XYZ file of C-alpha atoms in Angstrom:
236
model
C 114.986 3.752 33.829
C 116.265 6.096 36.463
C 118.836 8.908 37.038
C 120.467 11.076 39.586
C 122.548 14.190 39.838
C 126.177 13.122 40.180
C 127.428 14.440 43.656
C 130.026 16.738 43.060
C 132.374 19.508 45.142
C 132.416 22.700 42.967
C 134.615 24.138 45.566
C 137.831 22.496 43.991
C 137.389 24.012 40.221
C 139.089 26.815 38.983
C 137.324 30.023 37.920
C 137.204 29.019 33.983
C 136.076 25.541 34.756
C 133.557 26.682 37.330
C 131.973 29.153 34.894
C 131.562 26.594 32.199
C 130.402 23.738 34.665
C 127.663 21.657 33.150
C 124.813 19.925 34.977
C 126.109 16.210 35.464
C 123.466 13.494 35.557
C 123.868 9.769 35.677
C 121.039 7.505 33.817
C 120.531 3.878 34.859
C 118.829 1.668 32.168
C 117.707 -1.889 33.255
C 118.444 -4.567 30.603
C 115.781 -6.952 29.579
C 115.944 -10.517 30.681
C 118.636 -12.733 28.950
C 120.545 -9.995 27.317
C 124.339 -10.491 27.284
C 126.540 -7.627 28.330
C 127.730 -7.083 24.848
C 124.405 -7.284 23.409
C 123.449 -4.333 25.846
C 126.466 -2.436 24.991
C 125.544 -2.529 21.322
C 121.942 -1.377 21.911
C 123.232 1.552 24.178
C 125.727 2.574 21.533
C 122.844 2.944 18.997
C 120.827 4.848 21.805
C 123.482 7.157 22.481
C 124.131 8.044 18.835
C 120.512 8.531 18.163
C 120.177 11.141 21.201
C 123.158 12.720 20.121
C 122.036 13.406 16.334
C 118.607 14.462 17.970
C 120.293 17.183 20.169
C 123.263 17.777 17.838
C 122.434 21.810 18.042
C 122.968 21.985 21.577
C 126.528 22.506 22.085
C 126.233 22.151 25.852
C 124.888 18.500 25.791
C 127.476 15.692 25.672
C 127.452 12.023 26.790
C 130.485 11.034 28.635
C 129.567 7.287 28.544
C 126.406 5.272 27.841
C 127.558 1.874 28.781
C 127.109 -1.307 31.036
C 130.974 -1.792 30.804
C 132.771 1.437 31.164
C 131.875 4.377 33.421
C 133.743 7.708 32.582
C 134.553 10.727 34.986
C 136.021 13.880 33.290
C 136.639 17.159 34.540
C 138.576 20.357 33.854
C 140.713 20.135 37.091
C 143.938 19.004 38.093
C 144.313 15.328 38.664
C 144.567 15.376 42.333
C 141.243 17.279 42.577
C 139.230 14.532 40.505
C 138.312 12.652 43.477
C 137.709 15.577 45.486
C 135.421 16.928 42.557
C 133.449 13.717 41.827
C 132.625 12.501 45.312
C 131.914 8.773 44.029
C 135.661 8.154 43.319
C 136.295 9.047 47.096
C 133.361 6.390 48.111
C 135.010 3.143 49.225
C 131.605 1.395 47.914
C 132.880 2.121 44.429
C 134.736 -0.878 42.858
C 136.172 -1.284 39.430
C 138.386 -4.116 37.808
C 140.458 -1.744 35.812
C 140.849 1.848 35.805
C 142.245 4.125 33.176
C 143.485 7.607 34.130
C 145.012 10.235 31.906
C 146.057 13.888 32.260
C 146.301 16.054 29.290
C 146.368 19.679 28.376
C 144.646 20.779 25.288
C 147.273 22.195 22.830
C 145.499 22.802 19.543
C 141.873 22.987 20.910
C 140.269 25.329 23.514
C 139.710 23.355 26.709
C 136.070 22.263 27.298
C 134.571 19.888 29.325
C 133.638 17.349 26.646
C 137.114 17.268 25.632
C 138.538 16.401 28.716
C 140.019 12.795 28.764
C 139.660 9.894 28.861
C 137.031 9.440 26.254
C 134.742 6.369 26.071
C 137.451 3.810 25.690
C 140.468 5.815 24.641
C 143.152 8.252 26.546
C 145.301 9.445 23.792
C 148.221 11.601 24.259
C 149.617 13.656 21.078
C 148.490 14.567 17.861
C 147.322 12.499 14.859
C 149.259 13.855 11.925
C 146.926 12.277 9.378
C 143.772 13.200 10.977
C 142.113 14.873 8.121
C 142.545 12.046 5.797
C 141.466 9.628 8.684
C 138.171 11.590 8.945
C 137.441 11.838 5.401
C 138.058 8.230 4.898
C 135.765 7.380 7.555
C 133.215 9.384 6.123
C 133.791 7.772 2.474
C 133.517 4.224 4.017
C 130.121 4.959 5.775
C 128.313 2.587 3.657
C 130.574 -0.151 4.244
C 130.249 -0.436 7.778
C 127.692 -2.962 8.454
C 127.197 -6.064 10.753
C 124.360 -8.532 11.796
C 125.121 -7.721 15.253
C 123.761 -4.278 14.852
C 121.124 -4.490 11.911
C 120.274 -0.591 12.376
C 123.814 0.425 12.576
C 123.580 3.293 10.148
C 121.246 5.122 12.605
C 124.391 5.945 14.433
C 126.074 7.335 11.219
C 128.189 9.793 10.983
C 130.493 7.447 12.826
C 133.551 9.838 13.506
C 132.995 13.416 14.521
C 134.966 16.105 12.554
C 134.601 18.852 14.867
C 136.138 17.723 18.077
C 139.682 16.716 18.877
C 141.816 14.209 16.817
C 141.708 11.802 19.930
C 137.870 12.102 19.984
C 137.625 11.021 16.403
C 140.057 8.125 17.084
C 137.919 7.173 19.940
C 134.698 7.237 17.892
C 136.405 4.773 15.203
C 137.519 2.378 18.055
C 134.116 2.331 19.489
C 132.693 1.466 16.031
C 134.905 -1.354 15.709
C 134.193 -2.834 19.142
C 130.652 -2.453 18.935
C 131.050 -4.400 15.429
C 132.183 -7.241 17.477
C 136.061 -6.608 16.840
C 138.280 -7.310 19.886
C 140.291 -4.593 21.367
C 143.495 -6.217 20.824
C 142.759 -6.551 16.937
C 141.011 -3.028 16.960
C 144.242 -1.383 18.021
C 146.556 -3.443 15.805
C 144.134 -2.286 13.024
C 144.246 1.624 14.124
C 147.812 1.892 15.259
C 149.966 -0.872 13.490
C 153.606 -0.989 13.927
C 155.935 -0.091 10.956
C 155.780 -3.315 9.619
C 156.592 -2.799 5.889
C 160.371 -2.836 6.231
C 161.014 -5.199 9.156
C 162.758 -8.144 7.760
C 162.271 -10.174 10.905
C 158.562 -9.959 11.231
C 156.971 -13.309 11.094
C 154.977 -13.921 7.584
C 151.752 -14.442 9.017
C 151.855 -11.341 10.903
C 152.899 -9.496 8.094
C 150.065 -10.735 6.174
C 147.541 -9.789 8.774
C 148.987 -6.164 8.852
C 149.039 -6.377 4.870
C 145.356 -7.155 4.738
C 144.437 -4.522 7.419
C 146.276 -1.796 5.488
C 143.725 -2.475 2.797
C 140.691 -1.748 4.938
C 141.917 1.113 7.458
C 144.729 3.526 7.164
C 147.040 4.035 10.340
C 145.803 6.498 13.052
C 149.391 7.138 14.537
C 150.061 8.122 18.330
C 150.549 6.803 21.787
C 147.484 5.866 23.598
C 145.951 3.818 26.562
C 142.875 1.965 25.709
C 140.493 -0.134 28.252
C 137.181 -1.960 27.889
C 135.945 -4.238 30.681
C 138.343 -7.039 30.428
C 141.674 -5.638 28.882
C 143.744 -2.737 29.382
C 145.845 -2.125 26.356
C 148.900 0.549 25.619
C 149.997 1.446 22.372
C 153.377 3.503 21.842
């Protein structure tokens, strides 16, 4: 295990962003021999949740990402200033198969570094009108979330935060589904299904798919962009 201070250029930040600028560090964790990438991803998910729960009282502590598949750079700055602030992004040695970028200004929440987008998998624009119900159902279903892939999954509970933005809560649920082995396309069809009930032209098997899913998860409506290491996904 090792870490470094992430190189940044504070001169591009505005007064408010600079006054609340956190110390930004990057940690490196070596996987045991023979582990598959998704196995490592699941262990990092549990590790991050244990860390977050232990440091819950520290409101200035936030983990942007702890992943061997996705690396998140976020900041309270203008889009054009992001590669000027994070010097890594201007380094020609940095390569990525997929890049998801999102610009979003807070409307119902006070802008904070942790709430800058994108989140760990999701870039979401808009509001989720059903967010209170979504969060309550997620809490009520905590005991049902089980998978042999993660025997100690309940060390990560609660799975959905109820104090951040609605987008961050939806990202929590998406992360949980992916950690449990669901692929990103099915996860998004589960979270953000189309208006299928009154569509007479829908294939019967597809209708049955959405009908089955509706018994297990209520919709989280809103436009979004999502990425994992293999697929970028957009949902309107």
